[in-house]
Amino acid sequence: MRVLLVEDDPELGPVVAMGLRNEAYAVDHVRSRAEAEELLCAGEYDVACLDLGLPDGDGMELIGRLGEDDHLRRPRRILVLTARDAIDDRVAGLDAGADDYLVKPFSFQELAARLRALARRADHRSAVLNVGDLRLDPASHRVWRGGAELRLTAREFSMLRYFMHRPGLAVSAEDLLEHVWDAHADPFTASVRVILSRLRRKLGRPDPIATVTGVGYRLEEAP
């Protein structure tokens, strides 16, 4: 899942970004409204974690623009991160288009739990993903094939999770770069092939990920 983190606090922002990457999210971290708008013009995000008090404008205004400006690609979900704790502020944020509202200071565990909840709402799926003999638990970061638990790296886990949200559908290398890697990823697809090769090796035989010639890859629903 690709996350846009808009947070100008020089201490909090990098810590949250690192924590989310450790949770296998692809994170683009920016510190201003202008930088956020630049990325929202160029790419798509599953979730935006948005501070309201930004150095070059109010994040609330950006939320409003997302529904009006055709140049900006609205993230599938928006989570407000702010020190504004008044009820009126919370109501205004949700009415403006935010899907959730988290007041600072917050625990990282709660932020991670709220992101998992937003992902479930976005995909209309249960917390635990099941495809064929594969089972993936996002909350505990555990994966099983049959009765055997697999040891995956954060990137391998994120890639498999992306496939398991789209069983039976063809996924291109560009799709994987867009949603599993962040904006600083190598633009070439060799990195995708390397991680995919490692993932396939750990998944074992029969290989549940088929190569779709000229298109990309597909996770088989009944390998």
C-alpha positions as semicolon CSV with decimal commas, in nm:
position;residue;x (nm);y (nm);z (nm)
1;M;0,000;0,000;0,000
2;R;0,139;0,339;-0,098
3;V;0,114;0,618;0,160
4;L;0,165;0,992;0,122
5;L;0,279;1,139;0,455
6;V;0,246;1,518;0,475
7;E;0,410;1,622;0,801
8;D;0,639;1,922;0,854
9;D;0,757;1,837;1,207
10;P;1,131;1,763;1,160
11;E;1,130;1,502;1,438
12;L;0,790;1,338;1,401
13;G;0,781;1,309;1,021
14;P;1,093;1,095;0,969
15;V;1,004;0,872;1,265
16;V;0,653;0,803;1,133
17;A;0,785;0,747;0,780
18;M;1,043;0,497;0,903
19;G;0,786;0,318;1,117
20;L;0,546;0,283;0,824
21;R;0,822;0,153;0,599
22;N;0,901;-0,105;0,865
23;E;0,534;-0,205;0,845
24;A;0,588;-0,275;0,471
25;Y;0,420;0,041;0,340
26;A;0,567;0,238;0,050
27;V;0,594;0,590;0,195
28;D;0,654;0,927;0,029
29;H;0,720;1,190;0,296
30;V;0,685;1,561;0,220
31;R;0,682;1,865;0,448
32;S;0,462;2,119;0,269
33;R;0,133;2,156;0,090
34;A;0,312;2,248;-0,235
35;E;0,518;1,927;-0,227
36;A;0,204;1,725;-0,154
37;E;0,019;1,879;-0,448
38;E;0,314;1,807;-0,677
39;L;0,306;1,437;-0,587
40;L;-0,074;1,420;-0,605
41;C;-0,057;1,553;-0,960
42;A;0,193;1,287;-1,063
43;G;0,093;0,968;-0,881
44;E;-0,179;0,773;-0,705
45;Y;-0,190;0,691;-0,334
46;D;-0,389;0,445;-0,130
47;V;-0,380;0,666;0,181
48;A;-0,271;1,022;0,260
49;C;-0,170;1,097;0,620
50;L;-0,212;1,472;0,630
51;D;-0,109;1,730;0,889
52;L;-0,331;2,039;0,893
53;G;-0,086;2,305;1,013
54;L;0,154;2,321;0,718
55;P;0,410;2,600;0,661
56;D;0,258;2,707;0,328
57;G;-0,112;2,663;0,389
58;D;-0,386;2,480;0,573
59;G;-0,417;2,107;0,510
60;M;-0,794;2,141;0,542
61;E;-0,798;2,351;0,226
62;L;-0,600;2,081;0,046
63;I;-0,859;1,820;0,143
64;G;-1,127;2,042;-0,006
65;R;-0,931;2,090;-0,328
66;L;-0,894;1,716;-0,377
67;G;-1,260;1,692;-0,466
68;E;-1,256;1,993;-0,696
69;D;-0,924;2,011;-0,881
70;D;-0,904;1,765;-1,170
71;H;-0,524;1,789;-1,170
72;L;-0,501;1,636;-0,823
73;R;-0,554;1,262;-0,781
74;R;-0,747;1,203;-0,463
75;P;-0,605;0,924;-0,244
76;R;-0,845;0,639;-0,179
77;R;-0,845;0,731;0,191
78;I;-0,738;1,038;0,390
79;L;-0,623;1,027;0,752
80;V;-0,577;1,362;0,929
81;L;-0,288;1,388;1,176
82;T;-0,311;1,708;1,377
83;A;-0,281;1,874;1,716
84;R;-0,623;2,035;1,669
85;D;-0,832;1,841;1,917
86;A;-1,150;2,047;1,938
87;I;-1,473;1,874;1,840
88;D;-1,544;2,145;1,582
89;D;-1,206;2,077;1,418
90;R;-1,274;1,704;1,401
91;V;-1,617;1,762;1,252
92;A;-1,477;2,008;0,999
93;G;-1,205;1,762;0,892
94;L;-1,446;1,474;0,843
95;D;-1,698;1,695;0,665
96;A;-1,424;1,823;0,435
97;G;-1,363;1,469;0,311
98;A;-1,124;1,300;0,556
99;D;-1,196;0,935;0,638
100;D;-1,036;0,941;0,982
101;Y;-0,893;1,192;1,229
102;L;-0,607;1,123;1,470
103;V;-0,502;1,380;1,730
104;K;-0,138;1,438;1,829
105;P;0,031;1,314;2,030
106;F;-0,059;0,963;1,917
107;S;0,097;0,621;1,951
108;F;0,242;0,465;1,639
109;Q;0,054;0,143;1,715
110;E;-0,277;0,329;1,691
111;L;-0,175;0,495;1,365
112;A;-0,082;0,157;1,217
113;A;-0,411;0,006;1,334
114;R;-0,611;0,290;1,180
115;L;-0,427;0,245;0,848
116;R;-0,512;-0,125;0,850
117;A;-0,876;-0,037;0,918
118;L;-0,879;0,212;0,630
119;A;-0,728;-0,050;0,400
120;R;-1,004;-0,295;0,490
121;R;-1,268;-0,031;0,422
122;A;-1,108;0,056;0,088
123;D;-1,095;-0,303;-0,032
124;H;-1,412;-0,438;0,131
125;R;-1,212;-0,733;0,259
126;S;-1,162;-0,901;0,593
127;A;-0,852;-0,837;0,801
128;V;-0,695;-1,171;0,709
129;L;-0,648;-1,234;0,335
130;N;-0,700;-1,583;0,194
131;V;-0,620;-1,679;-0,164
132;G;-0,594;-2,048;-0,248
133;D;-0,368;-2,204;0,015
134;L;-0,211;-1,867;0,102
135;R;-0,311;-1,677;0,415
136;L;-0,180;-1,331;0,507
137;D;-0,246;-1,147;0,833
138;P;-0,166;-0,772;0,793
139;A;-0,193;-0,704;1,166
140;S;0,071;-0,957;1,273
141;H;0,271;-0,947;0,947
142;R;0,254;-1,324;0,914
143;V;0,207;-1,537;0,604
144;W;0,126;-1,906;0,569
145;R;0,110;-2,143;0,277
146;G;-0,086;-2,446;0,374
147;G;0,018;-2,509;0,733
148;A;0,370;-2,370;0,698
149;E;0,457;-2,016;0,802
150;L;0,679;-1,823;0,560
151;R;0,950;-1,573;0,657
152;L;0,921;-1,273;0,424
153;T;1,106;-0,943;0,416
154;A;0,901;-0,623;0,441
155;R;0,918;-0,571;0,063
156;E;0,825;-0,932;-0,014
157;F;0,535;-0,908;0,232
158;S;0,413;-0,585;0,073
159;M;0,432;-0,732;-0,276
160;L;0,240;-1,044;-0,177
161;R;-0,022;-0,834;-0,001
162;Y;-0,069;-0,630;-0,320
163;F;-0,117;-0,950;-0,522
164;M;-0,357;-1,095;-0,265
165;H;-0,579;-0,789;-0,285
166;R;-0,610;-0,861;-0,661
167;P;-0,639;-1,239;-0,704
168;G;-0,683;-1,352;-1,062
169;L;-0,602;-1,008;-1,203
170;A;-0,302;-0,922;-1,418
171;V;-0,061;-0,686;-1,242
172;S;0,215;-0,506;-1,432
173;A;0,565;-0,431;-1,306
174;E;0,468;-0,063;-1,321
175;D;0,170;-0,132;-1,092
176;L;0,404;-0,291;-0,840
177;L;0,648;-0,001;-0,858
178;E;0,359;0,241;-0,807
179;H;0,215;0,074;-0,498
180;V;0,490;-0,132;-0,336
181;W;0,782;0,106;-0,381
182;D;0,799;0,475;-0,293
183;A;0,890;0,772;-0,513
184;H;1,264;0,715;-0,465
185;A;1,251;0,366;-0,615
186;D;1,461;0,270;-0,914
187;P;1,239;0,354;-1,215
188;F;1,356;0,039;-1,392
189;T;1,170;-0,285;-1,328
190;A;1,476;-0,499;-1,247
191;S;1,413;-0,442;-0,876
192;V;1,061;-0,581;-0,920
193;R;1,194;-0,895;-1,085
194;V;1,451;-0,947;-0,808
195;I;1,197;-0,922;-0,525
196;L;0,943;-1,127;-0,720
197;S;1,202;-1,399;-0,777
198;R;1,278;-1,413;-0,404
199;L;0,908;-1,418;-0,318
200;R;0,839;-1,703;-0,561
201;R;1,126;-1,904;-0,418
202;K;0,987;-1,866;-0,065
203;L;0,632;-1,949;-0,175
204;G;0,755;-2,277;-0,321
205;R;0,588;-2,512;-0,567
206;P;0,354;-2,507;-0,740
207;D;0,426;-2,141;-0,818
208;P;0,106;-1,945;-0,737
209;I;0,223;-1,640;-0,937
210;A;0,188;-1,681;-1,311
211;T;0,372;-1,472;-1,570
212;V;0,134;-1,304;-1,814
213;T;0,334;-1,250;-2,132
214;G;0,349;-0,887;-2,238
215;V;0,145;-0,775;-1,936
216;G;0,300;-0,873;-1,604
217;Y;0,199;-1,125;-1,338
218;R;-0,112;-1,282;-1,187
219;L;-0,174;-1,450;-0,851
220;E;-0,375;-1,763;-0,924
221;E;-0,680;-1,808;-0,704
222;A;-0,641;-2,188;-0,706
223;P;-0,276;-2,272;-0,774
